[in-house]
Amino acid sequence: MSYSRLIGTGSYLPKRVLTNAALESLVDTNEQWIIERTGIRTRHLAAEDQDTCDLAEQAARRALDMAQCDVSEIDLIILATTTPDRIFPSTACLLQARLGNHGAMAFDVQAVCSGFIYALSIADQFIKTGTVQRALVVGADIFSRLINWSDRNTCVLFGDGSGAVVLEASRTPGILSSHLHADGAYKELLTAPAKVVQGGLNGDAFTKMQGNEVFKFAVKALSKVVDEALIANQLDMSAIDWLVPHQANIRIITATAKKLKLPMEKVVVTVSEHGNTSAASVPLALDVAVRDGRIQRGDLLLLEAVGGGFTWGAVLLKY
Ligand code: ACO
């Protein structure tokens, strides 16, 4: 059996920046509240003519470039998104066509903010069993399109972006383990409940969230799944070089780190500049820390996320 080794990372943020000051003119909120309660200062928004595939393509090209991998060498493309360009074909197939790959397996994964963790774990299963040699795994979302911009409970939290990794089969680690969970009993706490009927949307497609409940669940689930990953590998938290958490809210991140007794110096935090970019959040933070030199070859990384469903999970890997 081989390991899945990360050989390239990439990310992309759309040009338009939305500040907290600009949000003050949209809803009854203020900069101090947003910073204190969420840690978010700015978020990026996709242009009207940009779709999820456009964002995904930028991150994918950067990851392929770092990996020095030609797109023809990729035999699996998984794209995690909650905001696909079309009902079908999958955005993964659209990305495949855009990149010029022919014949690789390609499909989308829908696990909202945990989507990238799910996708990474799925790709790892294919590589471990020898089914594929190289995989492109992308998280991309234009979550701003699922936001009611007059709802202050949600509009301050989200941004748009994309992140990607290239994985390669290797004898050296690699992804050590992944741990995925879901519990649909919580489906109403975070949802965009509309469905497609007769070619149109039936119901409300804007994000509805019971923030407090999501917050409490997130801290509990994330610390539990991180413990699960450590126990599975007989490791102590002190062995971890970097926690790369889902960037939803600085208070969720600090509360989780505190529960795990992990110093914040070992946590990659990008939420203040990116907001919550859903499936893009973890690979975006990962790419930022790889490119600025914080994450070094040989470092032990713990990636985790929680999202609508609820879904949650963690991936432990040697970079
Ligand atoms: N500006 C000003 N006031 C606001 C705003 C706003 N944008 N939003 C809510 N408030 C008000 C509320 O109306 C409430 O007022 P009230 O006391 O008069 O009723 C007050 O602030 C406190 O509201 P709470 O909901 O209790 O505030 P809380 O400290 O829980 O923070 C928040 C709210 C930021 C949404 C928090 O609960 C949170 O981050 N939850 C997690 C949500 C999340 O991350 N979702 C993303 C998807 S899932 C995931 O990625 C984990």
CSV table of C-alpha atoms and ligand atoms in Angstrom, one decimal:
chain,number,residue,atom,x,y,z
A,1,MET,CA,0.0,0.0,0.0
A,2,SER,CA,1.2,3.5,-0.8
A,3,TYR,CA,0.7,6.8,1.0
A,4,SER,CA,-0.8,9.9,-0.6
A,5,ARG,CA,1.8,12.7,-0.5
A,6,LEU,CA,1.1,16.4,-1.0
A,7,ILE,CA,3.3,17.6,-3.9
A,8,GLY,CA,1.6,20.9,-4.6
A,9,THR,CA,-0.7,23.4,-3.1
A,10,GLY,CA,-2.5,26.4,-4.7
A,11,SER,CA,-5.2,28.9,-3.8
A,12,TYR,CA,-7.0,31.9,-5.3
A,13,LEU,CA,-9.0,34.8,-3.9
A,14,PRO,CA,-11.2,37.0,-6.1
A,15,LYS,CA,-10.0,40.6,-6.4
A,16,ARG,CA,-13.0,42.4,-4.8
A,17,VAL,CA,-12.6,42.9,-1.1
A,18,LEU,CA,-15.5,43.6,1.2
A,19,THR,CA,-14.6,45.3,4.5
A,20,ASN,CA,-16.5,45.4,7.7
A,21,ALA,CA,-17.0,49.2,7.2
A,22,ALA,CA,-18.8,48.4,3.9
A,23,LEU,CA,-21.1,45.9,5.7
A,24,GLU,CA,-22.1,48.7,8.1
A,25,SER,CA,-23.9,50.3,5.2
A,26,LEU,CA,-25.8,47.1,4.3
A,27,VAL,CA,-27.0,45.8,7.7
A,28,ASP,CA,-27.4,47.0,11.3
A,29,THR,CA,-23.9,45.9,12.4
A,30,ASN,CA,-20.6,47.5,13.4
A,31,GLU,CA,-16.9,46.8,12.8
A,32,GLN,CA,-16.2,46.2,16.6
A,33,TRP,CA,-19.0,43.6,16.9
A,34,ILE,CA,-17.8,41.7,13.8
A,35,ILE,CA,-14.2,41.6,14.9
A,36,GLU,CA,-14.9,40.7,18.5
A,37,ARG,CA,-17.5,38.0,17.7
A,38,THR,CA,-15.9,36.5,14.5
A,39,GLY,CA,-12.3,37.8,14.1
A,40,ILE,CA,-13.1,38.7,10.5
A,41,ARG,CA,-11.9,42.0,9.0
A,42,THR,CA,-12.2,41.4,5.3
A,43,ARG,CA,-13.6,38.8,2.9
A,44,HIS,CA,-13.2,38.5,-0.9
A,45,LEU,CA,-16.2,38.3,-3.3
A,46,ALA,CA,-16.3,36.8,-6.8
A,47,ALA,CA,-17.1,39.1,-9.7
A,48,GLU,CA,-20.5,38.7,-11.3
A,49,ASP,CA,-19.0,37.0,-14.3
A,50,GLN,CA,-16.9,34.5,-12.2
A,51,ASP,CA,-18.2,31.1,-11.4
A,52,THR,CA,-16.9,28.4,-9.0
A,53,CYS,CA,-15.0,26.7,-11.9
A,54,ASP,CA,-13.1,29.9,-12.6
A,55,LEU,CA,-12.0,30.1,-9.0
A,56,ALA,CA,-11.2,26.4,-8.9
A,57,GLU,CA,-9.1,26.6,-12.1
A,58,GLN,CA,-6.8,29.3,-10.6
A,59,ALA,CA,-6.1,27.3,-7.5
A,60,ALA,CA,-5.7,24.1,-9.5
A,61,ARG,CA,-3.2,25.6,-11.9
A,62,ARG,CA,-1.1,27.0,-9.0
A,63,ALA,CA,-1.1,23.6,-7.3
A,64,LEU,CA,-0.2,21.8,-10.5
A,65,ASP,CA,2.6,24.3,-11.1
A,66,MET,CA,4.1,23.8,-7.7
A,67,ALA,CA,3.8,20.0,-8.1
A,68,GLN,CA,5.5,20.4,-11.6
A,69,CYS,CA,2.8,18.0,-12.7
A,70,ASP,CA,1.2,18.1,-16.2
A,71,VAL,CA,-2.5,17.9,-16.1
A,72,SER,CA,-2.4,14.8,-18.3
A,73,GLU,CA,-0.7,12.9,-15.4
A,74,ILE,CA,-3.7,13.5,-13.1
A,75,ASP,CA,-6.0,10.4,-12.9
A,76,LEU,CA,-8.5,11.6,-10.3
A,77,ILE,CA,-10.1,15.1,-9.9
A,78,ILE,CA,-12.4,15.7,-6.9
A,79,LEU,CA,-13.9,19.1,-6.4
A,80,ALA,CA,-15.6,20.0,-3.1
A,81,THR,CA,-18.3,22.7,-3.5
A,82,THR,CA,-21.7,23.7,-2.3
A,83,THR,CA,-22.0,26.2,-5.1
A,84,PRO,CA,-21.6,24.3,-8.4
A,85,ASP,CA,-21.8,26.1,-11.7
A,86,ARG,CA,-24.5,23.9,-13.0
A,87,ILE,CA,-26.9,21.2,-11.6
A,88,PHE,CA,-24.9,18.9,-13.9
A,89,PRO,CA,-22.4,18.2,-15.2
A,90,SER,CA,-20.3,18.4,-12.0
A,91,THR,CA,-18.0,21.3,-11.6
A,92,ALA,CA,-15.2,18.7,-11.4
A,93,CYS,CA,-16.0,17.8,-15.0
A,94,LEU,CA,-16.1,21.5,-16.0
A,95,LEU,CA,-12.7,22.0,-14.4
A,96,GLN,CA,-11.4,18.9,-16.1
A,97,ALA,CA,-12.4,20.3,-19.5
A,98,ARG,CA,-10.9,23.7,-18.6
A,99,LEU,CA,-7.6,22.2,-17.6
A,100,GLY,CA,-7.5,20.0,-20.7
A,101,ASN,CA,-7.5,16.6,-18.9
A,102,HIS,CA,-9.2,13.8,-20.7
A,103,GLY,CA,-10.2,10.5,-19.1
A,104,ALA,CA,-9.4,11.0,-15.4
A,105,MET,CA,-12.2,10.1,-12.9
A,106,ALA,CA,-13.9,13.4,-12.0
A,107,PHE,CA,-16.7,14.2,-9.5
A,108,ASP,CA,-17.9,16.7,-7.0
A,109,VAL,CA,-18.3,16.2,-3.2
A,110,GLN,CA,-20.9,18.1,-1.3
A,111,ALA,CA,-20.2,18.3,2.4
A,112,VAL,CA,-20.4,22.1,2.7
A,113,CYS,CA,-17.5,23.4,4.9
A,114,SER,CA,-16.1,19.9,5.4
A,115,GLY,CA,-16.1,19.2,1.7
A,116,PHE,CA,-12.3,19.5,1.2
A,117,ILE,CA,-11.6,17.2,4.2
A,118,TYR,CA,-14.0,14.7,2.7
A,119,ALA,CA,-12.5,15.0,-0.8
A,120,LEU,CA,-9.0,14.6,0.5
A,121,SER,CA,-9.9,11.5,2.4
A,122,ILE,CA,-11.7,10.0,-0.7
A,123,ALA,CA,-8.6,10.7,-2.9
A,124,ASP,CA,-6.4,9.1,-0.2
A,125,GLN,CA,-8.5,5.9,-0.4
A,126,PHE,CA,-8.0,5.7,-4.2
A,127,ILE,CA,-4.3,6.3,-3.9
A,128,LYS,CA,-3.7,3.9,-0.9
A,129,THR,CA,-5.3,1.1,-2.8
A,130,GLY,CA,-3.2,1.7,-5.9
A,131,THR,CA,-6.2,2.7,-8.1
A,132,VAL,CA,-4.7,6.1,-9.0
A,133,GLN,CA,-1.3,7.6,-8.9
A,134,ARG,CA,-2.0,11.3,-8.9
A,135,ALA,CA,-5.0,13.2,-7.7
A,136,LEU,CA,-6.1,16.8,-7.9
A,137,VAL,CA,-8.3,17.8,-4.9
A,138,VAL,CA,-10.0,21.2,-4.9
A,139,GLY,CA,-12.2,23.1,-2.6
A,140,ALA,CA,-14.0,26.1,-4.2
A,141,ASP,CA,-17.1,28.0,-3.3
A,142,ILE,CA,-18.9,31.2,-4.1
A,143,PHE,CA,-20.8,31.2,-0.9
A,144,SER,CA,-21.7,34.9,-1.2
A,145,ARG,CA,-24.4,33.8,-3.7
A,146,LEU,CA,-26.2,31.8,-0.9
A,147,ILE,CA,-26.2,34.8,1.4
A,148,ASN,CA,-29.1,37.1,2.0
A,149,TRP,CA,-27.2,40.4,2.2
A,150,SER,CA,-29.8,41.9,4.5
A,151,ASP,CA,-29.4,39.1,7.1
A,152,ARG,CA,-26.8,40.3,9.6
A,153,ASN,CA,-26.6,36.9,11.2
A,154,THR,CA,-24.9,35.4,8.2
A,155,CYS,CA,-23.7,38.1,5.8
A,156,VAL,CA,-20.8,39.1,7.9
A,157,LEU,CA,-19.3,35.6,8.0
A,158,PHE,CA,-18.7,34.4,4.5
A,159,GLY,CA,-16.4,35.0,1.6
A,160,ASP,CA,-15.4,33.4,-1.7
A,161,GLY,CA,-12.3,31.6,-2.7
A,162,SER,CA,-10.6,28.3,-3.7
A,163,GLY,CA,-7.8,26.1,-2.7
A,164,ALA,CA,-6.2,22.9,-4.2
A,165,VAL,CA,-3.7,20.2,-3.6
A,166,VAL,CA,-2.0,17.6,-5.9
A,167,LEU,CA,-1.5,14.2,-4.3
A,168,GLU,CA,0.9,11.6,-5.5
A,169,ALA,CA,1.3,7.9,-4.5
A,170,SER,CA,4.5,7.5,-2.5
A,171,ARG,CA,6.3,5.0,-0.3
A,172,THR,CA,6.9,7.7,2.3
A,173,PRO,CA,4.1,9.4,4.2
A,174,GLY,CA,1.9,11.2,3.4
A,175,ILE,CA,-1.6,11.1,4.7
A,176,LEU,CA,-1.5,9.0,7.9
A,177,SER,CA,-5.2,8.8,8.6
A,178,SER,CA,-8.5,10.5,7.9
A,179,HIS,CA,-11.6,10.6,10.1
A,180,LEU,CA,-15.0,11.6,8.7
A,181,HIS,CA,-18.4,11.9,10.4
A,182,ALA,CA,-21.9,13.3,9.7
A,183,ASP,CA,-25.1,13.5,11.6
A,184,GLY,CA,-28.1,14.6,9.5
A,185,ALA,CA,-30.2,15.0,12.6
A,186,TYR,CA,-28.7,18.5,12.7
A,187,LYS,CA,-29.9,19.4,9.2
A,188,GLU,CA,-32.0,22.4,10.2
A,189,LEU,CA,-29.2,24.3,12.2
A,190,LEU,CA,-27.4,25.3,9.0
A,191,THR,CA,-29.1,25.0,5.7
A,192,ALA,CA,-30.1,26.5,2.4
A,193,PRO,CA,-33.4,24.7,2.1
A,194,ALA,CA,-34.6,25.4,-1.5
A,195,LYS,CA,-35.0,22.6,-4.0
A,196,VAL,CA,-35.3,22.5,-7.8
A,197,VAL,CA,-38.8,21.8,-9.1
A,198,GLN,CA,-39.9,22.1,-12.7
A,199,GLY,CA,-36.8,24.0,-13.7
A,200,GLY,CA,-37.1,26.6,-11.0
A,201,LEU,CA,-36.2,27.0,-7.3
A,202,ASN,CA,-38.8,26.1,-4.8
A,203,GLY,CA,-38.3,27.6,-1.4
A,204,ASP,CA,-35.6,29.8,0.1
A,205,ALA,CA,-32.0,29.3,-1.3
A,206,PHE,CA,-30.4,31.7,1.2
A,207,THR,CA,-28.3,30.3,4.1
A,208,LYS,CA,-30.2,29.9,7.4
A,209,MET,CA,-28.1,29.4,10.5
A,210,GLN,CA,-28.6,29.1,14.2
A,211,GLY,CA,-25.2,30.5,15.0
A,212,ASN,CA,-25.0,29.7,18.7
A,213,GLU,CA,-25.9,26.1,18.2
A,214,VAL,CA,-23.5,25.8,15.3
A,215,PHE,CA,-20.8,27.3,17.4
A,216,LYS,CA,-21.3,24.9,20.3
A,217,PHE,CA,-21.5,21.9,18.1
A,218,ALA,CA,-18.4,22.9,16.1
A,219,VAL,CA,-16.1,23.2,19.1
A,220,LYS,CA,-17.2,19.9,20.6
A,221,ALA,CA,-17.1,18.0,17.3
A,222,LEU,CA,-13.7,19.4,16.2
A,223,SER,CA,-11.9,18.7,19.5
A,224,LYS,CA,-13.3,15.2,19.5
A,225,VAL,CA,-12.3,14.4,15.9
A,226,VAL,CA,-8.8,15.8,16.5
A,227,ASP,CA,-8.5,13.5,19.6
A,228,GLU,CA,-9.7,10.6,17.5
A,229,ALA,CA,-7.0,11.3,14.9
A,230,LEU,CA,-4.3,11.5,17.6
A,231,ILE,CA,-5.4,8.3,19.3
A,232,ALA,CA,-5.6,6.4,16.0
A,233,ASN,CA,-1.9,7.3,15.4
A,234,GLN,CA,-0.8,6.9,19.1
A,235,LEU,CA,0.3,10.5,19.1
A,236,ASP,CA,0.2,13.3,21.6
A,237,MET,CA,-1.0,16.9,20.6
A,238,SER,CA,2.6,18.0,21.2
A,239,ALA,CA,3.7,16.0,18.1
A,240,ILE,CA,1.6,18.3,15.9
A,241,ASP,CA,3.6,21.0,14.1
A,242,TRP,CA,0.5,22.8,12.6
A,243,LEU,CA,-3.2,22.7,13.1
A,244,VAL,CA,-4.9,23.9,9.9
A,245,PRO,CA,-8.5,24.4,11.0
A,246,HIS,CA,-11.6,25.4,9.1
A,247,GLN,CA,-11.7,29.1,9.1
A,248,ALA,CA,-15.2,29.9,10.3
A,249,ASN,CA,-14.8,32.1,13.3
A,250,ILE,CA,-11.7,33.0,15.4
A,251,ARG,CA,-13.6,32.1,18.5
A,252,ILE,CA,-14.3,28.6,17.3
A,253,ILE,CA,-10.6,28.2,16.4
A,254,THR,CA,-9.3,29.5,19.7
A,255,ALA,CA,-11.9,27.5,21.8
A,256,THR,CA,-10.9,24.3,19.9
A,257,ALA,CA,-7.2,25.0,20.4
A,258,LYS,CA,-7.8,25.7,24.1
A,259,LYS,CA,-9.7,22.5,24.5
A,260,LEU,CA,-6.8,20.6,22.8
A,261,LYS,CA,-4.2,22.5,24.9
A,262,LEU,CA,-2.6,23.6,21.7
A,263,PRO,CA,-0.8,27.0,21.7
A,264,MET,CA,-2.1,29.4,19.0
A,265,GLU,CA,1.4,29.8,17.6
A,266,LYS,CA,0.8,26.3,16.1
A,267,VAL,CA,-2.5,27.2,14.5
A,268,VAL,CA,-2.8,28.6,10.9
A,269,VAL,CA,-5.3,31.5,11.0
A,270,THR,CA,-6.5,33.2,7.9
A,271,VAL,CA,-10.1,33.9,8.8
A,272,SER,CA,-9.4,37.6,9.5
A,273,GLU,CA,-8.6,38.2,5.8
A,274,HIS,CA,-10.7,35.5,4.1
A,275,GLY,CA,-13.8,35.0,6.2
A,276,ASN,CA,-15.5,31.6,5.9
A,277,THR,CA,-14.9,30.4,2.4
A,278,SER,CA,-16.6,27.0,3.0
A,279,ALA,CA,-15.0,24.2,1.1
A,280,ALA,CA,-12.1,26.4,0.2
A,281,SER,CA,-11.2,27.4,3.7
A,282,VAL,CA,-8.8,24.6,4.7
A,283,PRO,CA,-6.8,24.3,1.4
A,284,LEU,CA,-6.6,28.1,1.3
A,285,ALA,CA,-5.1,28.3,4.8
A,286,LEU,CA,-2.8,25.4,4.0
A,287,ASP,CA,-1.5,27.0,0.8
A,288,VAL,CA,-0.9,30.4,2.6
A,289,ALA,CA,1.2,28.7,5.3
A,290,VAL,CA,3.1,26.5,2.8
A,291,ARG,CA,3.9,29.5,0.6
A,292,ASP,CA,4.9,31.8,3.5
A,293,GLY,CA,7.3,29.1,4.7
A,294,ARG,CA,5.6,28.3,8.0
A,295,ILE,CA,4.8,24.8,6.9
A,296,GLN,CA,8.0,22.9,6.1
A,297,ARG,CA,8.6,19.4,4.6
A,298,GLY,CA,8.4,16.8,7.3
A,299,ASP,CA,6.0,18.8,9.5
A,300,LEU,CA,3.1,16.9,11.0
A,301,LEU,CA,-0.2,18.7,10.0
A,302,LEU,CA,-3.7,18.2,11.4
A,303,LEU,CA,-6.5,19.5,9.1
A,304,GLU,CA,-10.0,19.7,10.4
A,305,ALA,CA,-13.4,21.1,9.5
A,306,VAL,CA,-17.1,21.1,10.3
A,307,GLY,CA,-20.0,22.2,8.1
A,308,GLY,CA,-23.7,21.9,7.3
A,309,GLY,CA,-25.2,18.5,7.7
A,310,PHE,CA,-23.6,18.4,10.1
A,311,THR,CA,-20.5,17.0,8.6
A,312,TRP,CA,-17.1,17.0,10.2
A,313,GLY,CA,-13.7,15.4,9.9
A,314,ALA,CA,-9.9,15.5,10.3
A,315,VAL,CA,-6.9,14.5,8.3
A,316,LEU,CA,-3.5,13.9,9.8
A,317,LEU,CA,-0.6,14.1,7.4
A,318,LYS,CA,3.2,14.4,7.1
A,319,TYR,CA,3.9,17.2,4.7
B,1,ACO,N1,-23.9,42.7,14.0
B,1,ACO,C1,-24.3,43.1,15.2
B,1,ACO,N2,-25.1,42.4,16.0
B,1,ACO,C2,-25.4,41.1,15.6
B,1,ACO,C3,-24.9,40.6,14.4
B,1,ACO,C4,-24.2,41.4,13.6
B,1,ACO,N3,-23.7,41.0,12.4
B,1,ACO,N4,-25.4,39.3,14.3
B,1,ACO,C5,-26.1,39.1,15.4
B,1,ACO,N5,-26.1,40.1,16.2
B,1,ACO,C6,-26.7,40.3,17.5
B,1,ACO,C7,-27.8,39.3,17.7
B,1,ACO,O1,-29.0,39.7,17.2
B,1,ACO,C8,-27.9,39.2,19.2
B,1,ACO,O2,-28.6,40.4,19.7
B,1,ACO,P1,-29.6,40.2,20.9
B,1,ACO,O3,-28.8,39.8,22.1
B,1,ACO,O4,-30.2,41.6,21.0
B,1,ACO,O5,-30.6,39.2,20.4
B,1,ACO,C9,-26.4,39.4,19.7
B,1,ACO,O6,-25.7,40.0,18.5
B,1,ACO,C10,-25.7,38.2,20.1
B,1,ACO,O7,-26.0,37.2,19.2
B,1,ACO,P2,-25.4,35.7,19.3
B,1,ACO,O8,-26.0,34.9,18.1
B,1,ACO,O9,-25.6,35.2,20.7
B,1,ACO,O10,-23.9,36.0,19.1
B,1,ACO,P3,-22.7,35.0,19.1
B,1,ACO,O11,-21.7,35.5,20.1
B,1,ACO,O12,-23.1,33.6,19.2
B,1,ACO,O13,-22.0,35.3,17.7
B,1,ACO,C11,-22.0,34.2,15.5
B,1,ACO,C12,-22.8,35.0,16.5
B,1,ACO,C13,-20.8,35.0,15.1
B,1,ACO,C14,-22.8,33.9,14.3
B,1,ACO,C15,-21.5,32.9,16.2
B,1,ACO,O14,-22.6,32.3,16.9
B,1,ACO,C16,-20.8,32.0,15.3
B,1,ACO,O15,-19.8,32.2,14.7
B,1,ACO,N6,-21.4,30.8,15.1
B,1,ACO,C17,-20.9,29.8,14.2
B,1,ACO,C18,-21.4,30.0,12.9
B,1,ACO,C19,-20.6,29.6,11.7
B,1,ACO,O16,-19.4,29.6,11.8
B,1,ACO,N7,-21.2,29.1,10.7
B,1,ACO,C20,-20.5,28.8,9.5
B,1,ACO,C21,-20.8,27.6,8.9
B,1,ACO,S1,-20.5,26.2,9.9
B,1,ACO,C22,-19.0,26.3,10.2
B,1,ACO,O17,-18.3,26.6,9.4
B,1,ACO,C23,-18.6,25.9,11.6
